[in-house]
Coordinates of C-alpha atoms in Angstrom, one line a residue:
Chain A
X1 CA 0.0 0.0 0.0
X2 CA 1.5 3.0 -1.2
X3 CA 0.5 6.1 1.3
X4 CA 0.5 9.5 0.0
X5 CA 2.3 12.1 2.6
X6 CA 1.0 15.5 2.8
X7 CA 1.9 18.3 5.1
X8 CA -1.5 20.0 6.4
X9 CA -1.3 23.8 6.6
X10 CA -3.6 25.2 9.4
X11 CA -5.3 28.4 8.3
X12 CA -5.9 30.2 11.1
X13 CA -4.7 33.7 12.6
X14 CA -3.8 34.8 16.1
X15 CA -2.9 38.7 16.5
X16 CA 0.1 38.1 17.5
X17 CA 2.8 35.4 16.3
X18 CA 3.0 32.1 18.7
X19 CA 6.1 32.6 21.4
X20 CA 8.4 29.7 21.2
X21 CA 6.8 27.7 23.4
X22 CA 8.2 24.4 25.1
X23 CA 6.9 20.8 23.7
X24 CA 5.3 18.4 25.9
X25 CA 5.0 17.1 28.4
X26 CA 8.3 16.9 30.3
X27 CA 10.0 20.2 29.0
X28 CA 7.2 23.0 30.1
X29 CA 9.5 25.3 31.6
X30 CA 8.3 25.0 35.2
X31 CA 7.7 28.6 35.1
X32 CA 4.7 30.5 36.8
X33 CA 2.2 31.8 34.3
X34 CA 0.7 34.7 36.0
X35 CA -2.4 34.5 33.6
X36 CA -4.8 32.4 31.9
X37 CA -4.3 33.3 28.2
X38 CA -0.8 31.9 27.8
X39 CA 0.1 31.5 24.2
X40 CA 1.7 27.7 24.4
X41 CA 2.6 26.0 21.3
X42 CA 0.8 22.9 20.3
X43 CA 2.9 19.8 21.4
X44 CA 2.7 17.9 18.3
X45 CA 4.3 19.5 15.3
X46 CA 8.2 19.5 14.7
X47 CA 7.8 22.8 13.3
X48 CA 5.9 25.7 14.1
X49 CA 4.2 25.9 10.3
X50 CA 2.7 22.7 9.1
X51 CA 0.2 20.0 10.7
X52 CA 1.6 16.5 11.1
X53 CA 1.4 14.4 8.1
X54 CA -1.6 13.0 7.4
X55 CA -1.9 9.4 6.1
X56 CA -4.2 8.7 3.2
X57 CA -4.8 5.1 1.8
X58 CA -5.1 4.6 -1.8
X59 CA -7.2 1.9 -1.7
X60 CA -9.9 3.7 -0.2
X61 CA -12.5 5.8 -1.8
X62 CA -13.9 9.1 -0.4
X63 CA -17.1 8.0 -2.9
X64 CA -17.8 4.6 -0.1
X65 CA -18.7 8.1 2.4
X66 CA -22.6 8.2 2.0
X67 CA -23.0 12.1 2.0
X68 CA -26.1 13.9 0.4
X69 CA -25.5 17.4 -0.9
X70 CA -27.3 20.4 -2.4
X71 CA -25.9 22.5 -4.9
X72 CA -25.9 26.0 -6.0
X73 CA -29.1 25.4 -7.9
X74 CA -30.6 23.8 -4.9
X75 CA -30.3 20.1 -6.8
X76 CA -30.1 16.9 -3.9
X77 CA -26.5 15.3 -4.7
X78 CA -23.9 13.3 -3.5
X79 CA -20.7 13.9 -2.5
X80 CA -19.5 11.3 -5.8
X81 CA -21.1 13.4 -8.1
X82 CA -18.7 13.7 -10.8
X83 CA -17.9 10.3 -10.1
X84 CA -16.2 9.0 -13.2
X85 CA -14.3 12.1 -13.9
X86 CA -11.3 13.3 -12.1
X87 CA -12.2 15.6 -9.5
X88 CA -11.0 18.2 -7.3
X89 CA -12.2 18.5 -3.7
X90 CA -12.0 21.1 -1.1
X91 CA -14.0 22.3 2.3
X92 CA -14.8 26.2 1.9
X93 CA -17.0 28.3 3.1
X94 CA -18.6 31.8 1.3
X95 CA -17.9 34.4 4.2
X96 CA -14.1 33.3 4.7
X97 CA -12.2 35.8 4.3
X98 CA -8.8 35.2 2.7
X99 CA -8.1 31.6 3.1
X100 CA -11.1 30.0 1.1
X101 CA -10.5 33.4 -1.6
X102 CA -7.0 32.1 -1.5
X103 CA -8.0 28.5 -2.0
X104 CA -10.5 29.1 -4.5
X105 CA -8.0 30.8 -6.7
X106 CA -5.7 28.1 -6.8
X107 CA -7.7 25.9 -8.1
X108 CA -8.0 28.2 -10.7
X109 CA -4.1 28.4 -11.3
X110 CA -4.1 24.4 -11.0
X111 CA -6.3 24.7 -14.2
X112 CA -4.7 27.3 -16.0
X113 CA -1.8 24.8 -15.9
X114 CA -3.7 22.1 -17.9
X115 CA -4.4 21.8 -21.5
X116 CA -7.8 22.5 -22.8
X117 CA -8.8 18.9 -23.5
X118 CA -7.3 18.2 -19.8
X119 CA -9.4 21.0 -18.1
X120 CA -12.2 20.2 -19.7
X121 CA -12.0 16.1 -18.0
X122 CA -11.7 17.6 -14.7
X123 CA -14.2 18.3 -12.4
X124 CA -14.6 20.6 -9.2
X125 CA -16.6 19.8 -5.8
X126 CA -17.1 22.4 -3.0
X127 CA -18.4 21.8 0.0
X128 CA -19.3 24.5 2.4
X129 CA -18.1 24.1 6.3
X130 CA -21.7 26.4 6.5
X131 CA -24.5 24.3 6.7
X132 CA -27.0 26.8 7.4
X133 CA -25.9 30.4 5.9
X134 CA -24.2 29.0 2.2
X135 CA -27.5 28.9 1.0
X136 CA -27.8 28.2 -3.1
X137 CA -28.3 31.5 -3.6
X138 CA -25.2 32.0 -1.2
X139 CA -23.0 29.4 -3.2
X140 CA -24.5 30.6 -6.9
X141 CA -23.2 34.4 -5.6
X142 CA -19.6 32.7 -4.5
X143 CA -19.7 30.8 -8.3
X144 CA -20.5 34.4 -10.2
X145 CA -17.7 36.0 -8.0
X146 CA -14.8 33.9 -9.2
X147 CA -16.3 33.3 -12.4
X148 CA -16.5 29.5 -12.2
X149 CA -17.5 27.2 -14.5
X150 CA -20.6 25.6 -13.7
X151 CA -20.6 22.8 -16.1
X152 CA -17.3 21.4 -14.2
X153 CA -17.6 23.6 -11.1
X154 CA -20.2 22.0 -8.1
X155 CA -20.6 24.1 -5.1
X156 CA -22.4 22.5 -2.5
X157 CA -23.5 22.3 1.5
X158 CA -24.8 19.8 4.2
X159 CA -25.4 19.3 7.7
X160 CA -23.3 19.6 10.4
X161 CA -23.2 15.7 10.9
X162 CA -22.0 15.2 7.3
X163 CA -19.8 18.2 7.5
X164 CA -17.8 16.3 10.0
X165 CA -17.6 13.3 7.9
X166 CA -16.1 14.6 4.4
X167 CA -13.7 16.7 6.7
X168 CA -12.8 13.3 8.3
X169 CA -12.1 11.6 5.3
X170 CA -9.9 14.4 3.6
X171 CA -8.3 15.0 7.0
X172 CA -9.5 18.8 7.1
X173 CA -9.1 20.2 10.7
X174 CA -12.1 22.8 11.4
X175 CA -13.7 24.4 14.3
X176 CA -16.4 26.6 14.6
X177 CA -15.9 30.0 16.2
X178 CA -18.4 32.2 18.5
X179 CA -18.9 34.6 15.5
X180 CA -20.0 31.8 12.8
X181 CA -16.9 31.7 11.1
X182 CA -14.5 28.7 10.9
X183 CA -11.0 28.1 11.5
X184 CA -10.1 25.3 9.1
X185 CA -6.5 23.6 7.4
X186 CA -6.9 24.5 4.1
X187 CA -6.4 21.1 1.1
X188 CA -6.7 20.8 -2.2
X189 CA -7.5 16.6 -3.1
X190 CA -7.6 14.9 -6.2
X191 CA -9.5 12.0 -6.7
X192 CA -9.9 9.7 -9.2
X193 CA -12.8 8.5 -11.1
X194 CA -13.8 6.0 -8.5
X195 CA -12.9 8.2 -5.6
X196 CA -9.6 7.7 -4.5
X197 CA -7.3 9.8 -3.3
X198 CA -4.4 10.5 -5.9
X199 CA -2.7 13.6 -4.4
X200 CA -3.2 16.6 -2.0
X201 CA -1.8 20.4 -1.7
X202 CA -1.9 22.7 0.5
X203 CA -4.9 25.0 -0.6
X204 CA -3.1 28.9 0.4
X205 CA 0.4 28.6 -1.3
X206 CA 0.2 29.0 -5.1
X207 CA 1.1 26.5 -6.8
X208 CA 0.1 23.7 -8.7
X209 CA 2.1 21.0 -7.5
X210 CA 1.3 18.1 -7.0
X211 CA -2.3 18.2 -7.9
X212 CA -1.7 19.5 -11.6
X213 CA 1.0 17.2 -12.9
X214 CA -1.5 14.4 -11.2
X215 CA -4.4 15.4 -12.8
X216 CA -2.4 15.0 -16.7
X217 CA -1.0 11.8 -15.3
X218 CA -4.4 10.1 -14.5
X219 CA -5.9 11.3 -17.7
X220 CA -3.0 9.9 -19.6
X221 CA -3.9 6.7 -18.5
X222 CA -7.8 7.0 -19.2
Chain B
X1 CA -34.4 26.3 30.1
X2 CA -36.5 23.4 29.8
X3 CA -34.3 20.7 31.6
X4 CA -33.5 23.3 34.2
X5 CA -37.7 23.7 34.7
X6 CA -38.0 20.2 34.9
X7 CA -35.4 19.4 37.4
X8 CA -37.3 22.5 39.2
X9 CA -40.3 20.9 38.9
X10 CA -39.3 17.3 39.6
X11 CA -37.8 18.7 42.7
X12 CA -40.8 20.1 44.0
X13 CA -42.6 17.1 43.0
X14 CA -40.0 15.1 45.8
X15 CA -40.4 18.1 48.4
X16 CA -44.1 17.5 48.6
X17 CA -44.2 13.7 48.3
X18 CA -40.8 12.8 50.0
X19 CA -39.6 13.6 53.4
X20 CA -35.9 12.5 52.9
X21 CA -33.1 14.4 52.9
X22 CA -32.8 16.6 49.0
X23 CA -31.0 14.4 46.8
X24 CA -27.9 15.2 45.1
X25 CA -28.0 16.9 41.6
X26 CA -26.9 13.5 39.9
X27 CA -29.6 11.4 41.6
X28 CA -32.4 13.7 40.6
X29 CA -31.3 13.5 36.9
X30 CA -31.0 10.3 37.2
X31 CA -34.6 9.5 37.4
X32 CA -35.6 8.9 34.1
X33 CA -32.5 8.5 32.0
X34 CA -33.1 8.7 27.8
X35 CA -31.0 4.9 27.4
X36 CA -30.1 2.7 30.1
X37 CA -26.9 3.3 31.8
X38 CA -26.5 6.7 30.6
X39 CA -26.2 9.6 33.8
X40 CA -27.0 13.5 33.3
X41 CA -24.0 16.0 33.3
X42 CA -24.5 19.8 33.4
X43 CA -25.6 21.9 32.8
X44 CA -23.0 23.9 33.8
X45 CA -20.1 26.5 33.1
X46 CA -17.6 24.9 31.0
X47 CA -13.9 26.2 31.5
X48 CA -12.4 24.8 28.3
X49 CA -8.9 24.2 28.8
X50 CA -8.6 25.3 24.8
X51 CA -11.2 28.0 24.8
X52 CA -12.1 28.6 20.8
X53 CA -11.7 32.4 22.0
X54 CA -9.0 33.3 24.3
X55 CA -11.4 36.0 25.7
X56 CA -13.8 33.7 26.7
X57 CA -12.8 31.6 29.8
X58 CA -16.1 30.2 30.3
X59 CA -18.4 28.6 28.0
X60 CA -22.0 27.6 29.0
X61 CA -22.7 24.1 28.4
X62 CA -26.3 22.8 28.0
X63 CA -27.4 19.7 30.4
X64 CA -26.3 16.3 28.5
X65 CA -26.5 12.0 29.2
X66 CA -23.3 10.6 29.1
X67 CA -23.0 6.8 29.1
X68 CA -21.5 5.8 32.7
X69 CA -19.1 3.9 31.0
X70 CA -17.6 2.7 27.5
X71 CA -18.8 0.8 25.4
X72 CA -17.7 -2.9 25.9
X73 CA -16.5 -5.6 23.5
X74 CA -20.1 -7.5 24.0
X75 CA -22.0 -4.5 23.2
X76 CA -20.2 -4.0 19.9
X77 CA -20.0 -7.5 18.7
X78 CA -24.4 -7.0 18.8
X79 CA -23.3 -4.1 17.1
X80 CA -21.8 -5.2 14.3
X81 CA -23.7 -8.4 14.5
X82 CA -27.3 -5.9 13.2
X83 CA -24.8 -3.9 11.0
X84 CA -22.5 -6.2 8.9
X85 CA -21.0 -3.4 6.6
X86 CA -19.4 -2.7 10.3
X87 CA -17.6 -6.1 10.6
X88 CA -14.0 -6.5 10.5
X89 CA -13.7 -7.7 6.9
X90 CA -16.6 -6.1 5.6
X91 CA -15.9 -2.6 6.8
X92 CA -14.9 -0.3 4.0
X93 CA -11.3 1.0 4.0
X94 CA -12.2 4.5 4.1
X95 CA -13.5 3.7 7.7
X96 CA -11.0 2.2 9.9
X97 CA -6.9 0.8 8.9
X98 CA -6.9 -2.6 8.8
X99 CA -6.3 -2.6 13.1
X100 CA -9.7 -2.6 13.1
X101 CA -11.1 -5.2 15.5
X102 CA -7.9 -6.8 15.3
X103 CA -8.1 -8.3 18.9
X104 CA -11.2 -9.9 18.2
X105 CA -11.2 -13.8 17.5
X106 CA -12.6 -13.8 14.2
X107 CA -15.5 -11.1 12.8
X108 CA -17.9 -12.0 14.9
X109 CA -16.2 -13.9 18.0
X110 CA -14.5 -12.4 20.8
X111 CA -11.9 -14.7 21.9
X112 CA -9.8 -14.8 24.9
X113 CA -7.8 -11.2 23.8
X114 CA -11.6 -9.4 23.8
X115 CA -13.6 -9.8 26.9
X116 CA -17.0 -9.4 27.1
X117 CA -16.9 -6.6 29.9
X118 CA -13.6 -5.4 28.6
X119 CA -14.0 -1.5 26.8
X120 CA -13.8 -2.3 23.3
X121 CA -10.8 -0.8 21.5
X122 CA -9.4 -1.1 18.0
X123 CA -12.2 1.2 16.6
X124 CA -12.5 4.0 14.3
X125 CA -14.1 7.2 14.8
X126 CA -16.7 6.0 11.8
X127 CA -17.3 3.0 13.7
X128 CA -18.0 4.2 16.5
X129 CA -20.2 6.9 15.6
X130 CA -22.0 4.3 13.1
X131 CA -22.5 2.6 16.5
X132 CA -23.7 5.7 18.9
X133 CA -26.0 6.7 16.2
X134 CA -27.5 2.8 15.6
X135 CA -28.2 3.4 19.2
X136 CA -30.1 6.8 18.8
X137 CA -27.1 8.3 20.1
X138 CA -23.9 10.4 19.1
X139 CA -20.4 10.6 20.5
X140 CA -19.8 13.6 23.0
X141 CA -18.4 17.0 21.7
X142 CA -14.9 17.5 23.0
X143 CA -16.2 20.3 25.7
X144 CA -18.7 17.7 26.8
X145 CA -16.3 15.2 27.4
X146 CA -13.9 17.3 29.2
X147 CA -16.6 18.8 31.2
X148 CA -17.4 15.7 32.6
X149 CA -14.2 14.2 32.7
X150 CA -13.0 17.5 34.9
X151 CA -14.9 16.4 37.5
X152 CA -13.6 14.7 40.4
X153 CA -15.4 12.0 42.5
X154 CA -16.6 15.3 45.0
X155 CA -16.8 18.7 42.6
X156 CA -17.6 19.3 39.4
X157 CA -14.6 20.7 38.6
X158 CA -11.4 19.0 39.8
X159 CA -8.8 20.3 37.9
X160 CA -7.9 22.8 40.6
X161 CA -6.8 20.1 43.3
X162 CA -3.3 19.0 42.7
X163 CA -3.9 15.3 44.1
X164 CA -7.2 14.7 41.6
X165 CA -5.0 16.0 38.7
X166 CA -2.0 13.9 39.8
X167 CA -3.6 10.6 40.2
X168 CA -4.6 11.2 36.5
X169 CA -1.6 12.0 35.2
X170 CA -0.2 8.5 36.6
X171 CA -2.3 6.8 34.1
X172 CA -0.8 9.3 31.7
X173 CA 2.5 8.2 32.7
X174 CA 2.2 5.0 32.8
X175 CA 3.0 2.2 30.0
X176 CA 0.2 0.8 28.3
X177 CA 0.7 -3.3 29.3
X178 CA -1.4 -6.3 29.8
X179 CA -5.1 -6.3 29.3
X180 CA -7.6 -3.9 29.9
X181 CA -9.7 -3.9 32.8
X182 CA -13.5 -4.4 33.0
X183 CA -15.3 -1.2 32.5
X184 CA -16.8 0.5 35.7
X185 CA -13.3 -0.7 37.6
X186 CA -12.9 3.3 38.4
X187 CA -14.6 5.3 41.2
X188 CA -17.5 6.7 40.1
X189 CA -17.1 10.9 39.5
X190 CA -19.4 13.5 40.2
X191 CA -22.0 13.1 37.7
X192 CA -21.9 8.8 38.6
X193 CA -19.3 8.6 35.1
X194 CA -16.2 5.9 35.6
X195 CA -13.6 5.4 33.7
X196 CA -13.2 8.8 32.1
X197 CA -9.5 8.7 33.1
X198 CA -7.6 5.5 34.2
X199 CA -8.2 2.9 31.6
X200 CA -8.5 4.3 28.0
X201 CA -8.5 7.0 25.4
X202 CA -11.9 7.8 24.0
X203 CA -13.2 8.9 20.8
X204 CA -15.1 12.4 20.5
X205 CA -17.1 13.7 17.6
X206 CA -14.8 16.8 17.1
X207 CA -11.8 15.1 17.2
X208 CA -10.5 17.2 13.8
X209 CA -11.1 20.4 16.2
X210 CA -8.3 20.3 18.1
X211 CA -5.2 21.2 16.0
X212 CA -7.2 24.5 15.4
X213 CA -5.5 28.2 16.4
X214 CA -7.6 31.5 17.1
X215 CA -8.9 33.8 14.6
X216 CA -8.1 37.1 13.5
X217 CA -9.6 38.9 10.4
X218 CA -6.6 41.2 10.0
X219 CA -4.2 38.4 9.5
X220 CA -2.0 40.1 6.6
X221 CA 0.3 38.1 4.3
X222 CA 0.5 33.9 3.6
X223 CA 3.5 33.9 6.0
X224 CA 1.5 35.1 8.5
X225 CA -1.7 33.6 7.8
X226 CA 0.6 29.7 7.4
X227 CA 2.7 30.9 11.2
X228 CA 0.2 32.1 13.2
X229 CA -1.6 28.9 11.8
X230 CA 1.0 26.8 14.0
X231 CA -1.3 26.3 16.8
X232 CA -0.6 28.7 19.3
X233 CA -3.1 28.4 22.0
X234 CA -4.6 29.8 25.0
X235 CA -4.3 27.1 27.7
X236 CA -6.2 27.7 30.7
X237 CA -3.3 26.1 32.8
X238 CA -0.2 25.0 31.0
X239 CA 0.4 22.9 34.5
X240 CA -2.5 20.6 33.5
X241 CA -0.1 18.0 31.8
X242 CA -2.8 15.7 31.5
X243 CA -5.4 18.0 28.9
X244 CA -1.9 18.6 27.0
X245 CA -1.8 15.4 26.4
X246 CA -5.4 14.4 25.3
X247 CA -4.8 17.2 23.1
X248 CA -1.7 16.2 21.5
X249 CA -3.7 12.8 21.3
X250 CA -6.5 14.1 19.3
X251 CA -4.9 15.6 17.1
X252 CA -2.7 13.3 15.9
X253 CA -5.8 10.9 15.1
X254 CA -7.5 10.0 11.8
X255 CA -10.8 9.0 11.3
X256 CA -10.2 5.7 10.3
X257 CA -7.4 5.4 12.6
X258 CA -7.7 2.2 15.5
X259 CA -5.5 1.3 18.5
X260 CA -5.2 -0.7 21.3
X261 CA -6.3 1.9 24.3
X262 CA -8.9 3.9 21.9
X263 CA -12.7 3.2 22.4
X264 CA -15.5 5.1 23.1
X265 CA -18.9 6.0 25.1
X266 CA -22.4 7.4 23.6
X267 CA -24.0 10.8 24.9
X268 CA -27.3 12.1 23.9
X269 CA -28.7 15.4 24.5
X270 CA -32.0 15.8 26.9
X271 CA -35.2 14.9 25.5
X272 CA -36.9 17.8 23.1
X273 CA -33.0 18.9 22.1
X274 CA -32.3 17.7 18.1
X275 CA -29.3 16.2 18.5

C-alpha cells in the first residue's frame, strides 16, 4: 500500500505570532504563568508551520462516504457526483475571508496549468463548512464571484453531521468559532474517477504541484 | 431552560411527596435516563482548557447524558452483528486501517484477547459513531467530554486540586501493558461517570477540532496567515499536563485510525433537544 504524505497547513490567525513555546510534556518550563491566556505551542508538530502528516490510503475511496448534498441550484446530490471524472475537492466556506478566496484561486491556477482537453475532463466539488448560511443563492453568488465554470464547477452544502464526515475523510481540521466563522486547514485533493485519493496540496500557497501534474497523469492513463 | 424547569419541577414534586433528605443533583437527573446506563451531566459553566476564544474563559454548556461507561466488546459485537457493513472484513477501507477489530477472534467472536466486559478498543471514529448513532445516540463533543471528565469523585470541577490531577496523570505516565480492565473498575465521579480517566483514550465527535489556532480577520500576508496557523493556544493552565496530552492525542488521530487503548462511550442530549 502505497501512502500519500502531505503536510496539512492550518489556516488560522492569532494577532500576535505564537512565542516559542516548550513541547510536551516533560520540558514545560516550570515557570509561573501569572495568567490564563498563555500563548503555548501545540505539542505535536516538529515545526511551528505545518500539521503533522496526514496518512491517506489509496485503496480507499472518499465516494464509499454516504454524503447527500445540495448544490448552487438547490439540486439533492452526492458527494460522488462527478464520479467518473477526475475531481478536485476542497472544504470552503462563502464568508471566509482570505483563506477560502486564496483557496479558490488556486484551483483556478491548477487549471490554468492544464491543456484544454485536460481541463475540460476535470471536475470541481465544494463543500461548504456552512451548513445553514451557504445557501444556493449564497453558493451561486460565490460561483458568479470567481467566475467558475458551472458545467465542471459543483458548489455545494450539508449538515453539520456530514460536515464532520467529508472533513474526516480528507483530513480537514475545522472548528467553529463564537462569531460563525470557521477556523479550518486549508487542502486541495484529487480524486480519481472512483474516488480515490491521488494527491493533496496545501490549498493557500500558489502553486500547482502536485495536484496539476496528477491530474495530466491520471488522464494519460484513461 | 426546559431541563432546568424540569429538574425545578421534579424537585418540588419530591419536596411535597418525599420527606428524605434533597438528593444530590446527579440522583435527581438520574430519574428517568433517555438509554439505560447513561447519567445526566450539566448543565453547567464549562472552563475549556482550549477555549475557541482566548477571551472567553467560560463557555456555558447545556445539560447532556453521558453513558457511565464505555462501550464494551459484548455491546459492539451485537453491534456489528445488526450492522454487517461494520464487521472487521466487511468494513470499507475509508473507515477504519486494517487494526480494526484486530483483537477480536474472528469477525464475529471475541476470543480470549476481547472480553465481554472489557472497553472495546481497536475502533474508528466512523465505527463508533455508526454505533452511537445505531443506538439513537452520538459521541460527546470534546467540551462535553472534558466537562465531565474535569470532575472529580466530589466537585464538578477537579482540575484545581493538585492530588485529583496527579492521580490522573499517573495513568498518563504510565505504560500501556497487559489487558484492559473491566469497565466500571474506576470510582464513580461526580456526575456517577467511571472510567473517564484511568483505563483508555476515547473517541469524541470533534476530534478534527483540536489542531485548530484563534482567529483574527486582520491576519496580513500567507506567511503570516501559514505561522500564526502553528497552533498557538490559550491554555487555561499550562500545569495541566494531562489535557496537553489528550490534546496532542487528538490531534494526531485519523478518522479511520484504531489502536489498542482507543474506544469510546455514547452521549445524547436531553429529550426535546435535536441532537
Amino acid at each position: 500500500m502505497k501512502r500519500l504524505l502531505l503536510p496539512l497547513v492550518l489556516v488560522a490567525c492569532a494577532r500576535t505570532p505564537p512565542s516559542p513555546a516548550p513541547s510536551l510534556p516533560t520540558t514545560v518550563a516550570p515557570v509561573p504563568l501569572p495568567v490564563e491566556a498563555s500563548a503555548v505551542a501545540l505539542p505535536t508538530p516538529a515545526t511551528h508551520t505545518i500539521l503533522p502528516t496526514a496518512e491517506v490510503a489509496q485503496d480507499a475511496s472518499i465516494y464509499d462516504l454516504p454524503a447527500e448534498l445540495v448544490d448552487q441550484n438547490a439540486k439533492a446530490i452526492d458527494l460522488a457526483v462527478w464520479r467518473g471524472q477526475p475531481t478536485v475537492v476542497a472544504l470552503f466556506f462563502a464568508s471566509c475571508p482570505q483563506a477560502c478566496p486564496l483557496l479558490i484561486g488556486n484551483i483556478q491556477y491548477i487549471e490554468k496549468g492544464l491543456t484544454a482537453a485536460e481541463r475540460a475532463q476535470l471536475r470541481v466539488l465544494l463543500v461548504s463548512f456552512e451548513p445553514v448560511d451557504d445557501t444556493p443563492e449564497v453558493l451561486r453568488r460565490v460561483a458568479k464571484k470567481y467566475g467558475l465554470d458551472t458545467t465542471r464547477w459543483r458548489l455545494a452544502r450539508t449538515d453539520a453531521d456530514t460536515v464532520r464526515d467529508i472533513a474526516a475523510v480528507l483530513g480537514v481540521a475545522y472548528r467553529k468559532l463564537d462569531d460563525g466563522s470557521f477556523n479550518h486547514s486549508s487542502v486541495i485533493t484529487l480524486v480519481d474517477a472512483e474516488g480515490h485519493i491521488i494527491a493533496r496540496q496545501d490549498g493557500i500557497a500558489r502553486s500547482n504541484e502536485p495536484v496539476g501534474p496528477a491530474i495530466a497523469k491520471l488522464l494519460q492513463h484513461k | 431552560m426546559p431541563h432546568l424547569l424540569r429538574s425545578v419541577l421534579g424537585l418540588s414534586v419530591l419536596l411535597l411527596t418525599l420527606s428524605t433528605a434533597l438528593p444530590s443533583p446527579a440522583a435527581l437527573a438520574e430519574d428517568s435516563p433517555p438509554q439505560p446506563g447513561m447519567r445526566h451531566v450539566g448543565p453547567g459553566l464549562y472552563k475549556p482548557f482550549y477555549p475557541a476564544n482566548p477571551k472567553q474563559t467560560t463557555v456555558p454548556l447545556r445539560g447532556f447524558w453521558l453513558d457511565a461507561r464505555p462501550v464494551t466488546n459484548a455491546e459492539f459485537l451485537a453491534f456489528v452483528k445488526a450492522q454487517p457493513t461494520w464487521q472487521r472484513g466487511h468494513i470499507a477501507r475509508l473507515f477504519a486501517d486494517p487494526g480494526y477489530l484486530r483483537h477480536w477472534a474472528g469477525p464475529l467472536a471475541l476470543g480470549k484477547t476481547a472480553l465481554p466486559a472489557q472497553p472495546v478498543t481497536w475502533v474508528s471514529w466512523f465505527a463508533a459513531r455508526a454505533y452511537c448513532r445505531a443506538r439513537g445516540a452520538r459521541l460527546p463533543m470534546t467540551d462535553e467530554w472534558e466537562f465531565a471528565a474535569a470532575a472529580s469523585e466530589h466537585a464538578v470541577d477537579g482540575r484545581d486540586d493538585p492530588g485529583w490531577r496527579e492521580r490522573i496523570l499517573a495513568w498518563y505516565g504510565k505504560p500501556a501493558r497487559g489487558s484492559l480492565p473491566a469497565v466500571g473498575s474506576t470510582p464513580e465521579n461526580f456526575w456517577g461517570i467511571r472510567d473517564l480517566h484511568g483505563v483508555i483514550w476515547e473517541w469524541v465527535a470533534d476530534f478534527q477540532s483540536t489542531l485548530v489556532a484563534a482567529d483574527d480577520r486582520e491576519a496580513g500576508d500567507k506567511d503570516r496567515l501559514r505561522f500564526c496557523g502553528s497552533g498557538s493556544l490559550s491554555a487555561r493552565d499550562t500545569t495541566d499536563y494531562a489535557s496537553f496530552m489528550r490534546i496532542a492525542f487528538r490531534s494526531s488521530l485519523r478518522g479511520h485510525y484504531t489502536t489498542s487503548t482507543l474506544g469510546f462511550r455514547c452521549a445524547r442530549n436531553d429529550p426535546g433537544v435535536p441532537e
